[in-house]
Tab-separated table of C-alpha atoms in Angstrom:
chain	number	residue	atom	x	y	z
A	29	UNK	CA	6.060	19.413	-5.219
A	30	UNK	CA	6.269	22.992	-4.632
A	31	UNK	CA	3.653	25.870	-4.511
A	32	UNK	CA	4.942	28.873	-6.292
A	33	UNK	CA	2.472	32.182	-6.677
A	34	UNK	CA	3.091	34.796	-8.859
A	35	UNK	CA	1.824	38.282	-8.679
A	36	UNK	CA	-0.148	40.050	-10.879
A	37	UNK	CA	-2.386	37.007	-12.434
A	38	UNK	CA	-2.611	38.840	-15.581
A	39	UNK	CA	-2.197	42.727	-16.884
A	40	UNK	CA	-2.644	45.013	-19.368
A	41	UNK	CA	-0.295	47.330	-20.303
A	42	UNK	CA	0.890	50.690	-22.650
A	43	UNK	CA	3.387	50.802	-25.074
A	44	UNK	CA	6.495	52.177	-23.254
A	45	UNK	CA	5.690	51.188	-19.902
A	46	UNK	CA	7.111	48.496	-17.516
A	47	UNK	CA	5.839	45.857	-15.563
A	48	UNK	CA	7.440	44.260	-12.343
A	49	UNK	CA	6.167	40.344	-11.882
A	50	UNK	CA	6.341	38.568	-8.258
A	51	UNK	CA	7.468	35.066	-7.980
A	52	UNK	CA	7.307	33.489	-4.522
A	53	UNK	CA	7.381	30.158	-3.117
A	54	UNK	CA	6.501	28.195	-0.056
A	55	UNK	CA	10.292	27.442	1.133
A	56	UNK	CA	13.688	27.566	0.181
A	57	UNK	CA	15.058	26.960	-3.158
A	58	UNK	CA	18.678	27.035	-4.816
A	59	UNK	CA	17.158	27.019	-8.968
A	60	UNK	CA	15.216	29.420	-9.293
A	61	UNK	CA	13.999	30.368	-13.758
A	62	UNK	CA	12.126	32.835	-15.397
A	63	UNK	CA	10.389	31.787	-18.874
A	64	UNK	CA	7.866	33.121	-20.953
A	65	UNK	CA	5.692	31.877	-23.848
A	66	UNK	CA	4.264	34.106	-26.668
A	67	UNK	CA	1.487	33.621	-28.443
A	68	UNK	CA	2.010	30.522	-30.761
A	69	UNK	CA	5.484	29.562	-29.819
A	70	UNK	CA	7.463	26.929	-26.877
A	71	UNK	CA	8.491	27.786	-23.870
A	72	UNK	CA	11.180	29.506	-23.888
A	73	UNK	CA	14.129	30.401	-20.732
A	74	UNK	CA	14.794	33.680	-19.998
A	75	UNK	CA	17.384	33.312	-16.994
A	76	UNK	CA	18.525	32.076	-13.977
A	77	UNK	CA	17.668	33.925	-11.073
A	78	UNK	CA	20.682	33.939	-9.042
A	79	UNK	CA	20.578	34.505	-5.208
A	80	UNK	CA	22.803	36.997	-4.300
A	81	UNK	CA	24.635	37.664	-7.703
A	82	UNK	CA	23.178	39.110	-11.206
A	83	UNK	CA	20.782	36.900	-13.329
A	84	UNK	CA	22.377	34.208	-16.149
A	85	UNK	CA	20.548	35.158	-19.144
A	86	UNK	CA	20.283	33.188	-22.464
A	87	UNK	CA	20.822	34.085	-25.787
A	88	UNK	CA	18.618	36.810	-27.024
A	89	UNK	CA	17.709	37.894	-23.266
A	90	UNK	CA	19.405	40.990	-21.903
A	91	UNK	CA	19.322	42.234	-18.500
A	92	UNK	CA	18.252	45.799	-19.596
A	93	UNK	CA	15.171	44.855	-20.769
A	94	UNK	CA	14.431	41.867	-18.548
A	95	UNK	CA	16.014	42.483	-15.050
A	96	UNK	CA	15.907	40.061	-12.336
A	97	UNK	CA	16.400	40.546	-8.546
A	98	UNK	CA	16.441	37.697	-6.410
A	99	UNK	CA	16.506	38.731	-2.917
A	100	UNK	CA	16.707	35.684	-1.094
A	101	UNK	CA	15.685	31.718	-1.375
A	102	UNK	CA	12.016	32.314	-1.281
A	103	UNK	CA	11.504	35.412	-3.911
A	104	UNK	CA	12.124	36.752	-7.277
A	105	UNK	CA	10.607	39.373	-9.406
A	106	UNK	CA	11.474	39.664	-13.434
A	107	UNK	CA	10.923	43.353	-14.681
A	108	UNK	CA	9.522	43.736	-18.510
A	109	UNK	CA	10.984	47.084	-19.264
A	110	UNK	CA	10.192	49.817	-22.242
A	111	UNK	CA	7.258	47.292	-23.239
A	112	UNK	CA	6.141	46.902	-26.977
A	113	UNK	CA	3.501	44.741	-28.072
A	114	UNK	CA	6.274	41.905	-28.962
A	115	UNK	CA	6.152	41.354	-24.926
A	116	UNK	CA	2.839	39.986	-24.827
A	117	UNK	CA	3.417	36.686	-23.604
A	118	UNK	CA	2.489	34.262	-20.661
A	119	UNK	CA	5.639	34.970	-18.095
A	120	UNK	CA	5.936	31.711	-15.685
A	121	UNK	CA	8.896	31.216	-12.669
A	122	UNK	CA	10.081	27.662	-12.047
A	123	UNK	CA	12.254	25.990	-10.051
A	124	UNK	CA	14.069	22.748	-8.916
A	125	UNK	CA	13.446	20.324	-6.563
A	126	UNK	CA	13.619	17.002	-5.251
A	127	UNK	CA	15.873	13.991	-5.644
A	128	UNK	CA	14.675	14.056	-9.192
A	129	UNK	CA	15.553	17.778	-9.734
A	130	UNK	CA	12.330	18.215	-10.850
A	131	UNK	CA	10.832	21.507	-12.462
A	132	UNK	CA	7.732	23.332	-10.641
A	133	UNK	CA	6.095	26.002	-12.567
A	134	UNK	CA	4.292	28.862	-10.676
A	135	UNK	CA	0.746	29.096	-12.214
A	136	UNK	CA	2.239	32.415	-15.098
A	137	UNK	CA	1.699	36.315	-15.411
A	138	UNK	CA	-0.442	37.113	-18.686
A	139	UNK	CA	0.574	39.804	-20.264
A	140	UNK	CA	-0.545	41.891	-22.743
A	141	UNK	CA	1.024	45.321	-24.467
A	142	UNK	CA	-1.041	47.193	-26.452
B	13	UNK	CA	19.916	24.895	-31.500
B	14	UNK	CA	17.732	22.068	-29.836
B	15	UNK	CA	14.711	21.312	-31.568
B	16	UNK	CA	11.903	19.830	-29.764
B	17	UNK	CA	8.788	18.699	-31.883
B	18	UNK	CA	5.667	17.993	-31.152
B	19	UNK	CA	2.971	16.723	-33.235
B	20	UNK	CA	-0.098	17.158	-33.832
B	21	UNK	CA	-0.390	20.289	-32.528
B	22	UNK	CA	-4.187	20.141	-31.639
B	23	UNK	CA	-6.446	17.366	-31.058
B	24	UNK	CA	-9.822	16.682	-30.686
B	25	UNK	CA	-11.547	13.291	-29.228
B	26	UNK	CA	-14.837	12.325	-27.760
B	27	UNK	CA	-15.157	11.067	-23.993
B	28	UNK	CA	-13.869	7.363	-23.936
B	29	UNK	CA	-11.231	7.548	-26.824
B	30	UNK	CA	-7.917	6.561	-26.323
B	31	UNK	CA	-5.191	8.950	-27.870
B	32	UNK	CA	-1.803	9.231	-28.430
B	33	UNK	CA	0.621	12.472	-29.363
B	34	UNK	CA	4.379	12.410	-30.486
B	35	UNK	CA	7.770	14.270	-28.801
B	36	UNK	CA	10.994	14.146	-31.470
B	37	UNK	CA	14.090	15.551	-29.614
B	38	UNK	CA	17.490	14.994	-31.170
B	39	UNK	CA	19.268	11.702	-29.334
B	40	UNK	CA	22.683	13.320	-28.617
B	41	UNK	CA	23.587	14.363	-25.509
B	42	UNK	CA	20.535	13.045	-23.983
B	43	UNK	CA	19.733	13.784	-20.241
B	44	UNK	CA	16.072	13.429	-19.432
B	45	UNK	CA	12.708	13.912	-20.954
B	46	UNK	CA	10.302	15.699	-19.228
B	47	UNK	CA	6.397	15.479	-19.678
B	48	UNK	CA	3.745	18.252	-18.322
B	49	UNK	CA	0.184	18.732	-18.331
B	50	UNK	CA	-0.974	22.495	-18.863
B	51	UNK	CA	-4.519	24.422	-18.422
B	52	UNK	CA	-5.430	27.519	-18.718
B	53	UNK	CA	-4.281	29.907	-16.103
B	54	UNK	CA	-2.973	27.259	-14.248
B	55	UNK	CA	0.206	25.761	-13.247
B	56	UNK	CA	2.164	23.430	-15.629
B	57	UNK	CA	1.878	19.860	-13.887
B	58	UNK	CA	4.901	17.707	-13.879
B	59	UNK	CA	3.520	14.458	-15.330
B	60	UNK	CA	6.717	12.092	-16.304
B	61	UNK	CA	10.245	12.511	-15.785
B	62	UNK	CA	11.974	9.830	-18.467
B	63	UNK	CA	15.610	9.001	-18.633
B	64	UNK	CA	16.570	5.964	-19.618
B	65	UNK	CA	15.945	4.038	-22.779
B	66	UNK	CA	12.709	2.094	-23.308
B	67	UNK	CA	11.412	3.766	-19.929
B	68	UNK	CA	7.956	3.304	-19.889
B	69	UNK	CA	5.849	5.795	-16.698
B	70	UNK	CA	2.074	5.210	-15.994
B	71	UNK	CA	-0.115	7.538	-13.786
B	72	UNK	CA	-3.387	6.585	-13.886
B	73	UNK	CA	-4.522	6.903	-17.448
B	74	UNK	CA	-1.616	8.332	-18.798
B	75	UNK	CA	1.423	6.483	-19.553
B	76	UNK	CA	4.696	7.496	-21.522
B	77	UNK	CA	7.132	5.625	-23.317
B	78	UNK	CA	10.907	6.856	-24.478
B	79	UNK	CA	13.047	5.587	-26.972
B	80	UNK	CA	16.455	8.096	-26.790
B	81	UNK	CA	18.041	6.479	-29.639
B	82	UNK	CA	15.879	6.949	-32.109
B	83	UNK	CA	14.459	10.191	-30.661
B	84	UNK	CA	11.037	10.302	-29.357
B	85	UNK	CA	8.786	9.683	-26.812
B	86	UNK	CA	4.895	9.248	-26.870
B	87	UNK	CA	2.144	10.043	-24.216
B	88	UNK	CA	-1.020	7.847	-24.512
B	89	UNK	CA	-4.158	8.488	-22.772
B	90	UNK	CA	-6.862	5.560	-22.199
B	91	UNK	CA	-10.340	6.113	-21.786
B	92	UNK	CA	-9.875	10.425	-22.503
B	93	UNK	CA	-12.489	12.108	-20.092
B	94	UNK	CA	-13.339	16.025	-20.458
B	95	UNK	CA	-11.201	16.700	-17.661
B	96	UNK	CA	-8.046	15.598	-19.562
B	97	UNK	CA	-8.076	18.712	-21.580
B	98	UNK	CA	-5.215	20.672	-21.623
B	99	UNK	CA	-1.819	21.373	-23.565
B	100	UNK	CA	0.789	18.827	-23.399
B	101	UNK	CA	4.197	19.640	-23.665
B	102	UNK	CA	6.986	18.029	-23.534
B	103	UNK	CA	10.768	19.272	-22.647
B	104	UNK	CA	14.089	17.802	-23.429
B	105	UNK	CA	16.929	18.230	-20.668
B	106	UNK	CA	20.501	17.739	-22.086
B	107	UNK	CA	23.455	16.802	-20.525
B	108	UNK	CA	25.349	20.055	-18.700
B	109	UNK	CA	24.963	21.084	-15.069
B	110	UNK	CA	22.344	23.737	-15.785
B	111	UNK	CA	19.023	22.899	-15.568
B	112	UNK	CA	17.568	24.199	-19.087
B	113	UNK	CA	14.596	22.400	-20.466
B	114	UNK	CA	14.304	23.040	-23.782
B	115	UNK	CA	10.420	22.925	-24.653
B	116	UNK	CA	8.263	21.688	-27.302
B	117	UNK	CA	4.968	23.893	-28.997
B	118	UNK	CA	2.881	21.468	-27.081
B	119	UNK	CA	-0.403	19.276	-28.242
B	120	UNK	CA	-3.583	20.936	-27.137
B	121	UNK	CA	-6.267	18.288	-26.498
B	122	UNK	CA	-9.756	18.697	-26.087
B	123	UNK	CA	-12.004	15.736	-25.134
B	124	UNK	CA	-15.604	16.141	-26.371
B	125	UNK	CA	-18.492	14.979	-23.744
């Protein structure tokens, strides 16, 4: 398995504002994903956190209002910038391990934008 | 579009039931099926990775079955304790060499003392 901790736990936050979420984990890692889940709906992928290049984002994601820096192996932090109320959601980081390429969630950042 | 269902979308049982919920994932380009156990402010847990047809996984309690040619895949639990309660989701992998799960709504169970 891997541990993965994310930083802050949960947060409140204006209209307007941004908010920069920690992802760390306990040793290296080449996949490294940002996802968030509002209120009601799946799951959903954000991007790829790419070490040492600019984040892969999916459809609908856009690096202006979702940037990603991924620093080394270990760390990543996803930026929720110009926040509306729309952004309330659960943010989680994953990655990819094992033989079985496996998925690890880090335990999610609750937002909420009021 | 991938469209991952899950059904029902809440549940609730008493202590000592046994209960079952649904994944429906289109069969085409099938890669893997993956299973995870959620509470609140926690960490999703990996339960079951599935990829091969008629795959059946067990951990303790909880077992899964697959079937990728019709489309689904169901998670029973025996003998549901309180503990069990959580969201289930499930998340469909297709074939490509990125790593996207594509996720269900989940099934929130609660088990009743």
């Amino acid at each position: 398995s891997a541990v993965i901790s994310q930083k802050p736990s949960r947060d409140i936050c204006q209209r307007g504002t941004s908010l920069t979420i920690q992802c760390q984990v306990d040793s290296q890692v080449t996949m490294m994903f940002w996802y968030r889940q509002q209120p009601g709906q799946s799951l959903t992928l954000i991007a790829t956190a790419n070490q040492g290049s600019e984040a892969t984002y999916e459809s609908g994601f856009v690096i202006d209002k979702f940037p990603i820096s991924r620093p080394n192996l270990t760390f990543s932090t996803l930026t929720v910038s110009n926040m509306s109320p729309e952004d309330s959601s659960i943010y989680l980081c994953s990655v990819v391990r094992g033989v079985d390429r496996e998925q690890f969630f880090g335990p999610g950042t609750r937002l909420t934008v009021l | 579009i991938l469209n991952v269902e899950q059904s029902p979308q809440s549940l609730h049982v008493q202590e000592g039931d046994s209960t079952n919920f649904t994944c429906s994932f289109p069969s085409s380009n099938f890669y893997a099926l993956h299973w995870y156990r959620w509470e609140t402010a926690k960490s999703p847990e990996a339960l079951f990775v599935m990829t091969l047809n008629g795959d059946e996984k067990k951990k303790g309690r909880i077992s899964a079955t697959l079937n990728t040619k019709e489309g689904y895949s169901y998670l029973y639990i025996k003998g549901s304790q309180p503990e069990d309660s959580a969201t289930y989701l499930c998340a469909l992998k297709s074939g490509g060499s990125n790593y996207k799960l594509t996720f269900g709504k989940g099934t929130l169970l609660t088990v009743n003392p």
